[in-house]
Backbone as ProteinMPNN parsed JSONL, in Angstrom:
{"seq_chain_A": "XXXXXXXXXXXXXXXXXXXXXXXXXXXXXXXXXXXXXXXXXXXXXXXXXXXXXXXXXXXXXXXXXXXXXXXXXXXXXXXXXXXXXXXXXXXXXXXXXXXXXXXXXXXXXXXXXXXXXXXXXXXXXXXXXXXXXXXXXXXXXXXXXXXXXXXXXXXXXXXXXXXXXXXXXXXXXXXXXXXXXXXXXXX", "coords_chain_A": {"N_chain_A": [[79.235, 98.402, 119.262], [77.357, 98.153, 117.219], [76.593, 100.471, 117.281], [78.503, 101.836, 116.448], [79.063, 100.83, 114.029], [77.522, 101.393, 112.22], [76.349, 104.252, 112.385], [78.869, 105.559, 112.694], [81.34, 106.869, 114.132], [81.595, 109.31, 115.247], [79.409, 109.91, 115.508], [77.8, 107.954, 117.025], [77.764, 109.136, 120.122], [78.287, 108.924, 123.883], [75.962, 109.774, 125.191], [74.47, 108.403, 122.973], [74.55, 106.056, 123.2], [74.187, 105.255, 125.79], [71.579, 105.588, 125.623], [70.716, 103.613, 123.495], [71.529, 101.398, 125.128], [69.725, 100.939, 127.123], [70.246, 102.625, 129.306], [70.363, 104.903, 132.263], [72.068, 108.101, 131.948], [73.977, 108.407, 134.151], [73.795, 106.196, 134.702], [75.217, 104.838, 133.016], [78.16, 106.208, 133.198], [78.405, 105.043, 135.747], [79.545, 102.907, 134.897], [81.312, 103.218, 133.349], [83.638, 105.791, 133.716], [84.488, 107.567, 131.741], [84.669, 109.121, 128.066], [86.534, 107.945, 126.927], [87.542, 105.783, 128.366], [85.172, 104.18, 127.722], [85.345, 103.942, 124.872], [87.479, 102.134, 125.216], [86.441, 100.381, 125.933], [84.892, 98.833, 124.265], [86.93, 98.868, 122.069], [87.738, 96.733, 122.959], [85.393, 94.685, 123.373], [84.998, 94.645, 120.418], [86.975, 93.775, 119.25], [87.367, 91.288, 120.201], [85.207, 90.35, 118.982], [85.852, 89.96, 116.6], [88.406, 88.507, 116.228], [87.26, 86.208, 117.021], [85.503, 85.816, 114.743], [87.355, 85.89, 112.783], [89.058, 83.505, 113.521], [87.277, 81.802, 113.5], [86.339, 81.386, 110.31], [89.392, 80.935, 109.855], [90.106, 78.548, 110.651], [88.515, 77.236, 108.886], [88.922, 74.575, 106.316], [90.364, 74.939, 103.164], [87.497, 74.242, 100.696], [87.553, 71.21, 98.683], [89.253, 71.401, 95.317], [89.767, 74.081, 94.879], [91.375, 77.22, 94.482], [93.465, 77.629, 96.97], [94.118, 80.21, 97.42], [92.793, 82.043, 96.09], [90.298, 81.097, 97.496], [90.731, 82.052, 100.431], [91.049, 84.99, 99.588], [88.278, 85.658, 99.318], [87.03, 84.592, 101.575], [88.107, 86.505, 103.314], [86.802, 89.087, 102.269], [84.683, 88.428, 102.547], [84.195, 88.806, 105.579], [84.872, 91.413, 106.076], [82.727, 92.217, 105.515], [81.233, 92.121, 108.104], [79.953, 93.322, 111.127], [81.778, 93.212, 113.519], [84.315, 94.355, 112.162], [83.472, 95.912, 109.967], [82.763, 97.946, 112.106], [85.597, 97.928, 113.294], [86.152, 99.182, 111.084], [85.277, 101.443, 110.763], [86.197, 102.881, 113.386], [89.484, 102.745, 112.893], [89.08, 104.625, 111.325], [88.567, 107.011, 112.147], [90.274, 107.317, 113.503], [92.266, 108.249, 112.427], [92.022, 111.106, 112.658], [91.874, 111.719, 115.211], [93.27, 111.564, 117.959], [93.112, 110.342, 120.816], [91.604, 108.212, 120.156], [93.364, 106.783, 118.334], [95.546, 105.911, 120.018], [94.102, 104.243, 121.725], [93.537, 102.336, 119.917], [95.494, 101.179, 118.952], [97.051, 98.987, 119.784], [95.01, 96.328, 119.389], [95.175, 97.055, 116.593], [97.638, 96.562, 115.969], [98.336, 93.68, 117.059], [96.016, 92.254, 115.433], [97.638, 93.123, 113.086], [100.087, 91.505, 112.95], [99.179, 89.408, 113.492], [100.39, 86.003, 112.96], [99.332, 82.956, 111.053], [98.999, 79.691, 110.518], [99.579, 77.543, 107.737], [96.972, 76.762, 105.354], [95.191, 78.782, 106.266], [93.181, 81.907, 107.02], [94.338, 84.111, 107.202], [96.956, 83.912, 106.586], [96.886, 84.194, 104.082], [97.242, 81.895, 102.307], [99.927, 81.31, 102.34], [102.144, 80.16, 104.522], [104.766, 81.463, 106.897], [108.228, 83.301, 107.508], [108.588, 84.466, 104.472], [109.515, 86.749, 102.399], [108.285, 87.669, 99.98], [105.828, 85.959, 99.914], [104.985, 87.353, 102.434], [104.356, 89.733, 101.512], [102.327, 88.979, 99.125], [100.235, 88.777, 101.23], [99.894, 91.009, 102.002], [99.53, 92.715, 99.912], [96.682, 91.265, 99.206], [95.102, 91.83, 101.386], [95.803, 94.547, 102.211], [94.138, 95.858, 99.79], [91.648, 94.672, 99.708], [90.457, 95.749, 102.241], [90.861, 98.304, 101.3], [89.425, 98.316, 99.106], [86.88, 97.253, 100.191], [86.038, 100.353, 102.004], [86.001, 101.906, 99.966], [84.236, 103.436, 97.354], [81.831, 103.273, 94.741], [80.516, 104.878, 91.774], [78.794, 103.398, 89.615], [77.705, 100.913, 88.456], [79.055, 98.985, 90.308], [79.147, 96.143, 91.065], [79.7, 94.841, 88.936], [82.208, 96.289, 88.761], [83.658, 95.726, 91.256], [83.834, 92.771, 91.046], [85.624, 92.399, 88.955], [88.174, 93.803, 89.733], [88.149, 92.22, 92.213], [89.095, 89.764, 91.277], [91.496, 90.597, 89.807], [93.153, 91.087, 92.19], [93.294, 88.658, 92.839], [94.42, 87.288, 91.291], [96.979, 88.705, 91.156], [98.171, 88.307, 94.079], [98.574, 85.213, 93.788], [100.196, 85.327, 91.683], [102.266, 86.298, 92.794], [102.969, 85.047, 94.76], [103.78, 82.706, 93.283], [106.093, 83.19, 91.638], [107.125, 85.678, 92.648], [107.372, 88.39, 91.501], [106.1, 91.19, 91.214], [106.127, 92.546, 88.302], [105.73, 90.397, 86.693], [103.205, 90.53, 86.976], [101.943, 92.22, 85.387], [103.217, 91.363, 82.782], [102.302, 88.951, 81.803]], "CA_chain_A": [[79.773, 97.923, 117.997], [76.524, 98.372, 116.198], [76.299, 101.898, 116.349], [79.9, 102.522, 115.218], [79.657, 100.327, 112.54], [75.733, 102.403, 111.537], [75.826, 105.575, 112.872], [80.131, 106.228, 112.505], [82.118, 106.942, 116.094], [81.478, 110.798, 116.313], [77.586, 110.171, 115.817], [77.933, 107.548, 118.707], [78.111, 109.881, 121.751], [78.138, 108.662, 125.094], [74.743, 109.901, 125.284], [73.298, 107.661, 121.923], [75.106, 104.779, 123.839], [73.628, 104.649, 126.734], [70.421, 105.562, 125.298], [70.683, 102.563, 122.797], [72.054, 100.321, 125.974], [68.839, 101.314, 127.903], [70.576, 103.028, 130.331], [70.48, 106.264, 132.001], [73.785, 108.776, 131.544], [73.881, 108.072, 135.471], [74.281, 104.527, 134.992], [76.429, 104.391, 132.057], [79.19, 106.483, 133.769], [78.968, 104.357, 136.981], [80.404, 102.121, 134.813], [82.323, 104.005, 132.089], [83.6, 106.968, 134.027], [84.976, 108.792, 130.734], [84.377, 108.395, 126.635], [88.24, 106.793, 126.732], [87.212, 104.374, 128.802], [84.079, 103.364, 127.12], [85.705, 103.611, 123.832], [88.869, 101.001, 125.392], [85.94, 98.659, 126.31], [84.609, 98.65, 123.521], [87.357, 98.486, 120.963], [88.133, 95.026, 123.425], [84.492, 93.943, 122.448], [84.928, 94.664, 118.662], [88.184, 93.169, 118.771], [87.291, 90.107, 120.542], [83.881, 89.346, 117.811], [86.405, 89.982, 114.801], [89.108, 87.63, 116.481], [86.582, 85.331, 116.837], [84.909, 85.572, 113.372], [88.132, 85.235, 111.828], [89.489, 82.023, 113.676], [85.898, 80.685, 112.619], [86.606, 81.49, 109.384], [90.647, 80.846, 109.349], [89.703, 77.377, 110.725], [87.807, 76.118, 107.598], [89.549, 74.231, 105.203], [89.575, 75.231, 101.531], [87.336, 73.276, 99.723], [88.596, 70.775, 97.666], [89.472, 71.901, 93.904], [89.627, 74.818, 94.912], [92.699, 77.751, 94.879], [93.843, 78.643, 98.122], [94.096, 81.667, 97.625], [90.974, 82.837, 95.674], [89.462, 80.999, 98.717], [91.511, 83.229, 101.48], [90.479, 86.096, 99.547], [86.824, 85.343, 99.191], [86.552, 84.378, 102.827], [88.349, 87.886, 104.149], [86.219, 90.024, 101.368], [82.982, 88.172, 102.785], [84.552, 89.141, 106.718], [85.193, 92.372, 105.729], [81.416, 93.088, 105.995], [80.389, 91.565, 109.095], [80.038, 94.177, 111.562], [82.804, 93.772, 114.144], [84.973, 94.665, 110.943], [82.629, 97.269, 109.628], [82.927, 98.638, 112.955], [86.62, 98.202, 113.395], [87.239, 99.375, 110.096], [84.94, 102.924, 111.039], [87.325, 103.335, 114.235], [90.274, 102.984, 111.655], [88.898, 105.575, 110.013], [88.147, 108.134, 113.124], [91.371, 107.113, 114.713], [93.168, 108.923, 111.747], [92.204, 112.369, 113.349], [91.392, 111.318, 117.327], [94.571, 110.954, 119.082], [93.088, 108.946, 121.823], [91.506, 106.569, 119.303], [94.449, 105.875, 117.689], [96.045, 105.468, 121.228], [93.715, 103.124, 122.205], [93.565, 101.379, 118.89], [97.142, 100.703, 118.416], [96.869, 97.326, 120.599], [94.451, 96.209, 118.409], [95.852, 97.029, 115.114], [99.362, 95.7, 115.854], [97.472, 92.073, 116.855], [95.948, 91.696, 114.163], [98.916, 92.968, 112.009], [100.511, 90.216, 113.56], [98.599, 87.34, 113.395], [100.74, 84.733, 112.385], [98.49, 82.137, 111.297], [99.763, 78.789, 109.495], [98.975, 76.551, 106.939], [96.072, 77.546, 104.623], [94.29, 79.652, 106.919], [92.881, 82.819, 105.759], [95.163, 85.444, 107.641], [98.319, 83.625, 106.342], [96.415, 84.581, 102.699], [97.793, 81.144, 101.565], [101.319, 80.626, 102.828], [102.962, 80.739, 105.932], [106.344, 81.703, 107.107], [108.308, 84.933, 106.807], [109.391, 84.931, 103.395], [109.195, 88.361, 102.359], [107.312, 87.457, 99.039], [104.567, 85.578, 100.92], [104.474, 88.824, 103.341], [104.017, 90.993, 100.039], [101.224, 88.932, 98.595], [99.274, 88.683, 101.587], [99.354, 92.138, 102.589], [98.536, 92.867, 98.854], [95.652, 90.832, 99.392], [94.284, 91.997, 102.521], [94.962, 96.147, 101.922], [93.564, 95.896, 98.488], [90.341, 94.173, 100.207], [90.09, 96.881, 102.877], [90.496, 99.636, 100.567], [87.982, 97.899, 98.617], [85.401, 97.379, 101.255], [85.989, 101.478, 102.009], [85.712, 102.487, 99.214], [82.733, 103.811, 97.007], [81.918, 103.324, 93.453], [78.956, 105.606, 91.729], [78.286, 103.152, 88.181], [78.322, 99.488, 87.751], [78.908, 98.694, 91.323], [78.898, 94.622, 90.847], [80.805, 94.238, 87.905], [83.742, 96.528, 88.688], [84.22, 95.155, 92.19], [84.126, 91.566, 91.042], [86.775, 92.717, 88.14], [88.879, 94.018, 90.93], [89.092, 90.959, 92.783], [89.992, 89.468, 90.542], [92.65, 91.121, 89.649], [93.655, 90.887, 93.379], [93.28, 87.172, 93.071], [95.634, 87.338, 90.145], [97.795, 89.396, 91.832], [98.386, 87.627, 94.973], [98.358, 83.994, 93.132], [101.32, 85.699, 91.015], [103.507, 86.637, 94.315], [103.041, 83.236, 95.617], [104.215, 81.559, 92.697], [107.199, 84.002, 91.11], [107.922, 86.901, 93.872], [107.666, 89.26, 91.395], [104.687, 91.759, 90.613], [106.639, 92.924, 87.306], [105.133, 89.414, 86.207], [101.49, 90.756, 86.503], [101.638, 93.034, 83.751], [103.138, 91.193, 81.406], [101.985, 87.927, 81.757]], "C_chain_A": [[78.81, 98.286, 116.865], [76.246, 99.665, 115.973], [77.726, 102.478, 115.866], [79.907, 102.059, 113.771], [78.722, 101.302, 111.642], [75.703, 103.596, 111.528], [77.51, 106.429, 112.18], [80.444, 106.811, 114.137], [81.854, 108.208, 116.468], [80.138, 111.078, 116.185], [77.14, 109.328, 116.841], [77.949, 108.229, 119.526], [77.774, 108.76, 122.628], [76.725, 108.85, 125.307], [73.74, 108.623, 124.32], [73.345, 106.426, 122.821], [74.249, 104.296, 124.583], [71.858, 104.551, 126.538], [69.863, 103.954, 124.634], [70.84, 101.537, 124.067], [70.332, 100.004, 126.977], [69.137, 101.695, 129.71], [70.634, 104.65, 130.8], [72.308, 106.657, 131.859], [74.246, 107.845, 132.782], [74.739, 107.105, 135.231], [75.45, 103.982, 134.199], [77.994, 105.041, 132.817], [79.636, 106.103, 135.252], [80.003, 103.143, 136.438], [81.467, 102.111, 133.663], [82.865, 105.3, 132.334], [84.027, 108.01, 132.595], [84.394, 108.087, 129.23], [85.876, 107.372, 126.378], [88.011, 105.703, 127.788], [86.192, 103.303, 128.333], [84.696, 103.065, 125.747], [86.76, 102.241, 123.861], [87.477, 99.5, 125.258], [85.154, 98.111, 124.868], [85.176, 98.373, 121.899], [88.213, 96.853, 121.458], [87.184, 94.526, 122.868], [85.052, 93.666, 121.402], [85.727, 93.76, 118.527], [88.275, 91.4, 118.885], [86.208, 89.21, 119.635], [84.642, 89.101, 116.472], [87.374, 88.689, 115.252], [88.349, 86.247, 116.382], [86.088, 84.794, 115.366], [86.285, 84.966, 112.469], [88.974, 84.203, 112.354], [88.423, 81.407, 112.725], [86.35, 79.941, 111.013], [88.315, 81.19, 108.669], [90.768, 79.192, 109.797], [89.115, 76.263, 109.728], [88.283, 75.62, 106.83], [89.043, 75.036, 103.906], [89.305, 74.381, 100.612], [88.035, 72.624, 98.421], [88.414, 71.168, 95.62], [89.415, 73.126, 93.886], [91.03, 75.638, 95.076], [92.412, 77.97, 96.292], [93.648, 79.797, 98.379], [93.254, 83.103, 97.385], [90.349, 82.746, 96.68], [89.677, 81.805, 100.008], [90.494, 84.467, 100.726], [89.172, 86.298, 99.358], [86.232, 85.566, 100.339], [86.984, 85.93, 103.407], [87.84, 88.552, 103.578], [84.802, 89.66, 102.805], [83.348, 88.746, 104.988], [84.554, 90.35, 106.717], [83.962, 93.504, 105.686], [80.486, 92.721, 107.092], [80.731, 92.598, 110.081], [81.183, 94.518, 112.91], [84.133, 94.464, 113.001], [84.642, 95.715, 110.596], [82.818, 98.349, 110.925], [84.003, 99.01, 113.44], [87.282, 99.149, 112.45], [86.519, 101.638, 110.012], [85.998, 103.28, 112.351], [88.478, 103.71, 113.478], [90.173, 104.232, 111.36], [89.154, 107.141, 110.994], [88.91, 108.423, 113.244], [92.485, 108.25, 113.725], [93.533, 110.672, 112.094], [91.929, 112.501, 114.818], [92.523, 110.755, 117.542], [94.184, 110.163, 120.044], [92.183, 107.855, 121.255], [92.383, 105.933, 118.883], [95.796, 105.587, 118.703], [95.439, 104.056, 121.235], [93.553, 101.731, 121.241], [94.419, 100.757, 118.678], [97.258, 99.359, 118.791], [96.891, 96.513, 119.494], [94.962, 95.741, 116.761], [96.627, 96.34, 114.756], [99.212, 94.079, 116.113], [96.944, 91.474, 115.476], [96.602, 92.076, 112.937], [99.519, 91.861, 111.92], [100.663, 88.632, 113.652], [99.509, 86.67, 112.348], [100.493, 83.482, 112.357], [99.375, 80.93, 110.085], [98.899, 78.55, 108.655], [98.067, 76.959, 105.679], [95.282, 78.162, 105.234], [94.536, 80.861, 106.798], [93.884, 84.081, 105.883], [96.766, 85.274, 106.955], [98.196, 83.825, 104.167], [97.483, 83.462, 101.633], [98.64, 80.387, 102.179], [101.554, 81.122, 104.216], [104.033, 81.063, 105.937], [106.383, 83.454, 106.762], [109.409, 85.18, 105.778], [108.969, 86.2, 102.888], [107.977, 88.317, 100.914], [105.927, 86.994, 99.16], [103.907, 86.995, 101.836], [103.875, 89.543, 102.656], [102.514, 90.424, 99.87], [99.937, 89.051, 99.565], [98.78, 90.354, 102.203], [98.755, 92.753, 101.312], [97.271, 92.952, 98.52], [94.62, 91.72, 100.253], [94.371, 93.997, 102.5], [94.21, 96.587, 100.445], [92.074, 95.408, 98.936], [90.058, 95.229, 101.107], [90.096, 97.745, 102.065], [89.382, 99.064, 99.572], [86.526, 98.046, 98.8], [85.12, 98.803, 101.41], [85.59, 102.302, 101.127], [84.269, 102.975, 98.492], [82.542, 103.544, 95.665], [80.403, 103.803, 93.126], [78.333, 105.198, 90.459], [78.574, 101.7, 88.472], [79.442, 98.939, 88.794], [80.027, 97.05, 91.084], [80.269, 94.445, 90.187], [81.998, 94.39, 88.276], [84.297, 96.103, 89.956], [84.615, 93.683, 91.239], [85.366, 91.702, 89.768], [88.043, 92.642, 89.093], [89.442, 93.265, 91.559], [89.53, 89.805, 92.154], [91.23, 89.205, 89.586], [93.808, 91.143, 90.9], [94.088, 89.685, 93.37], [94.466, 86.759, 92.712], [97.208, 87.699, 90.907], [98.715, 88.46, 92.937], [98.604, 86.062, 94.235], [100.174, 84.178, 92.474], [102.711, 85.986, 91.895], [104.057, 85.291, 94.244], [103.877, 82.702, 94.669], [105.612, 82.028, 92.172], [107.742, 85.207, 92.328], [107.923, 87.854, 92.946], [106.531, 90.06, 90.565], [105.02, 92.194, 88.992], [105.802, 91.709, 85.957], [103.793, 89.443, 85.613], [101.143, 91.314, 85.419], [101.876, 92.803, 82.636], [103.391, 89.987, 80.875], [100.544, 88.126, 80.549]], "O_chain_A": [[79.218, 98.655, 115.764], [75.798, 100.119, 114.92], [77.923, 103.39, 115.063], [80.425, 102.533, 112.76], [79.083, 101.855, 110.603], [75.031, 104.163, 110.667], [77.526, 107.443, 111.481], [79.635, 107.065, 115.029], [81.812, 108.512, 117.66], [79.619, 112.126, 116.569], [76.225, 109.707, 117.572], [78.608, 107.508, 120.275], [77.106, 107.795, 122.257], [76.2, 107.808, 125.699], [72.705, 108.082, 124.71], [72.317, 105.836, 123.152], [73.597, 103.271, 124.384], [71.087, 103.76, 127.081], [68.929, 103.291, 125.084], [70.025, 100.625, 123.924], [70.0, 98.888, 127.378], [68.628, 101.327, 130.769], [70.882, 105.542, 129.989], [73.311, 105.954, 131.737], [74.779, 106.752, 132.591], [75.954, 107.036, 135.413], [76.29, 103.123, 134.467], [78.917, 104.235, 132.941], [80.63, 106.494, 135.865], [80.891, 102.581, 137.078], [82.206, 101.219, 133.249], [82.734, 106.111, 131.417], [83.776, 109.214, 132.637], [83.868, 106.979, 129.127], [86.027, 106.327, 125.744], [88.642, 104.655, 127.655], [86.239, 102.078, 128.448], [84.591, 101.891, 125.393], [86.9, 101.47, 122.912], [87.495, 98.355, 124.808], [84.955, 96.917, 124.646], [84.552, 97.958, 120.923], [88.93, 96.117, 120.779], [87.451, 93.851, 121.874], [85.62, 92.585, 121.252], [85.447, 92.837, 117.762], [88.845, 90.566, 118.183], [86.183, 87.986, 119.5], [84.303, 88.367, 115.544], [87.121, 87.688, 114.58], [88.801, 85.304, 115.732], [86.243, 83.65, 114.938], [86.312, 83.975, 111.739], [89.827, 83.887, 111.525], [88.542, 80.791, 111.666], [86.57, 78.789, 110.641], [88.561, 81.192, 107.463], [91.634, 78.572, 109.18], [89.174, 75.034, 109.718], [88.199, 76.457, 105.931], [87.957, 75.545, 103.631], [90.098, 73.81, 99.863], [88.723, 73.124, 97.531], [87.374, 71.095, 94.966], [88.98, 73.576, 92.826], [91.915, 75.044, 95.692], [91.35, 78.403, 96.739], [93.119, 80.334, 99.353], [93.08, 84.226, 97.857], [89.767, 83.73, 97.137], [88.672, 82.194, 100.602], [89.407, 84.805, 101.195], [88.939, 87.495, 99.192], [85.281, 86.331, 100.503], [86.078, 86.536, 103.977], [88.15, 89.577, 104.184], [84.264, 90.402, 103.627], [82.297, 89.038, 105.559], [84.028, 90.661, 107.785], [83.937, 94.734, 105.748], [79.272, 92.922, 107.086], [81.918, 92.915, 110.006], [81.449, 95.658, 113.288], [84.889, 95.228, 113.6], [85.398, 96.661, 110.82], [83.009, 99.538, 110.671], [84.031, 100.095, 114.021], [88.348, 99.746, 112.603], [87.037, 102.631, 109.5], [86.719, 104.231, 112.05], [88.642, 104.918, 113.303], [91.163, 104.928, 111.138], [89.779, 108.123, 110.595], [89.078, 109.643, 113.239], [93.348, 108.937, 114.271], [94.575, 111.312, 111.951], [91.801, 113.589, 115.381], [92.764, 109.565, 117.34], [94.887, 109.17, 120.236], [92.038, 106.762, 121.802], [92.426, 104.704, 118.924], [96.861, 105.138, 118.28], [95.994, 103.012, 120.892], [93.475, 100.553, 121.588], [94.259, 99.648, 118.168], [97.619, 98.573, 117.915], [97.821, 96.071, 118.821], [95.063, 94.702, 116.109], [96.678, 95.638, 113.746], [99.883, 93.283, 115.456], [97.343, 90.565, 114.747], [96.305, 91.556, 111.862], [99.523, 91.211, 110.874], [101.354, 87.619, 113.759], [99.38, 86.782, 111.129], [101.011, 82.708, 113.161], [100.109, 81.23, 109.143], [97.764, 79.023, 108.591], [98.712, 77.644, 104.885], [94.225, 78.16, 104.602], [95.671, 81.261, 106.538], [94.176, 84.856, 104.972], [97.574, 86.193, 106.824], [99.057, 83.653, 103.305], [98.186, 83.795, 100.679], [98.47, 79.224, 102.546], [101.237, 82.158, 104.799], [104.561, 81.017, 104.826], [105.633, 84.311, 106.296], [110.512, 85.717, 105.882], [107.813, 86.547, 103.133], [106.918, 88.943, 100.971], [104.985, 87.549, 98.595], [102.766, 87.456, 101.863], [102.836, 90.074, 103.049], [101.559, 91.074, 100.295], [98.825, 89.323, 99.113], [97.701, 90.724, 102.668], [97.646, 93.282, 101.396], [96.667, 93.854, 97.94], [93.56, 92.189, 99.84], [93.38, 94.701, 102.697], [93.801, 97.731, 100.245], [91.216, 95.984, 98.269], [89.108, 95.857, 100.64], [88.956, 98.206, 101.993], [88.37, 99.757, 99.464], [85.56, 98.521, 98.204], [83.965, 99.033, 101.05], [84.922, 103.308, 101.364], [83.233, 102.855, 99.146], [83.689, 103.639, 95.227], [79.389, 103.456, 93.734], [77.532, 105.964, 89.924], [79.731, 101.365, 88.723], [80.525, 98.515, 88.39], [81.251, 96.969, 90.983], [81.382, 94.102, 90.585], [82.853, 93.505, 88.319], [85.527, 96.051, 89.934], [85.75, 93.618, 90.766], [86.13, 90.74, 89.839], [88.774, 91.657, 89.205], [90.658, 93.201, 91.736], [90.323, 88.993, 92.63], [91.712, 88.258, 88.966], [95.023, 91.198, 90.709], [95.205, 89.454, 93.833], [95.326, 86.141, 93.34], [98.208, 87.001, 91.076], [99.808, 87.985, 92.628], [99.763, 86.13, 94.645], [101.109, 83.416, 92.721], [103.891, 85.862, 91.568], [105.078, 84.719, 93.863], [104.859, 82.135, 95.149], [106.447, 81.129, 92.273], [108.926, 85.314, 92.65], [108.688, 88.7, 93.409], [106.116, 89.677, 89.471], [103.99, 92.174, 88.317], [105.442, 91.986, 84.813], [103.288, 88.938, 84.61], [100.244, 91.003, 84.638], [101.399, 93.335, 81.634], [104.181, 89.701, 79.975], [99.88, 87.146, 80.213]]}, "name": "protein", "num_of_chains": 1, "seq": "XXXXXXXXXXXXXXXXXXXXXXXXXXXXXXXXXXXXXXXXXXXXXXXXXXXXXXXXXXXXXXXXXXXXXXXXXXXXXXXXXXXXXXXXXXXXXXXXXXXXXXXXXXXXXXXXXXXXXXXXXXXXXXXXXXXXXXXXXXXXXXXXXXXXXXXXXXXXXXXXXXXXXXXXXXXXXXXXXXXXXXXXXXX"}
């Protein structure tokens, strides 16, 4: 997990792996006969520290006086750099030209597409249910935060992220309450 998230998946080899593991090749392929097998077990790890991190985190109430939904998106921004994430979100990235990454990823992906989480917890980015307007804002939310996190900016870093999400905040806040993004612009 830590060298995909550091290094990126095609500077991982099988070789850094086992090196990093303190193992010889030998030993690593007694128990990883191929890279598609080591890569499966390992996008179970990843998958299983991010699942984890984000119950943790979809478990917490949102403090009181606080929006919902600023708080959702706060909490999945601040997830978004913890390294099963960082590391899921470099697979992501690989998987776009590696056919058997984006084999083995698909599981994965479609789970946590999935997650249907209630109440105010952070995956449900507010609301629950499947009203299609709710669906909108939270996926709003959550690919506007990944392309976020991915992204790069080469001036004034700080500021223009925290602009950004706030404009996300906005954004999403504006779904929830009207259904209609037409609202954002000319509110």
């Amino acid at each position: 997990m830590r060298l995909f998230a550091e290094m990126g998946y095609h500077e991982a080899t099988n070789a850094v792996i086992a090196d990093a593991a303190g193992l010889t090749r030998g030993a690593m392929l007694y128990h990883f006969a191929s890279r598609e097998e080591l890569v499966e077990a390992a996008i179970s790890h990843i998958e299983l520290h991010r699942a984890r991190l984000f119950e943790q985190a979809a478990s917490a109430p949102t403090p009181p006086g606080v929006d919902a939904a600023e708080h959702a998106i706060d909490v999945y921004w601040a997830l978004l750099h913890e390294l099963p994430f960082l590391a899921f979100a470099e697979l992501e990235a690989a998987a776009r030209t590696d056919p058997m990454l984006a084999e083995r990823l698909a599981p994965a992906r479609s789970a946590f597409d999935h997650a249907q989480l209630g109440g105010d917890r952070i995956g449900a980015m507010v609301q629950a249910g499947d009203d299609p307007r709710f669906q909108t804002s939270r996926d709003l939310g959550r690919f506007l935060l990944e392309g976020l996190a991915k992204g790069s900016m080469t001036y004034d870093e700080i500021a223009r992220r925290e602009r950004l999400i706030t404009v996300v905040k906005r954004a999403v806040r504006m779904l929830n309450r009207k259904g209609d993004l037409h609202d954002l612009w000319t509110d």
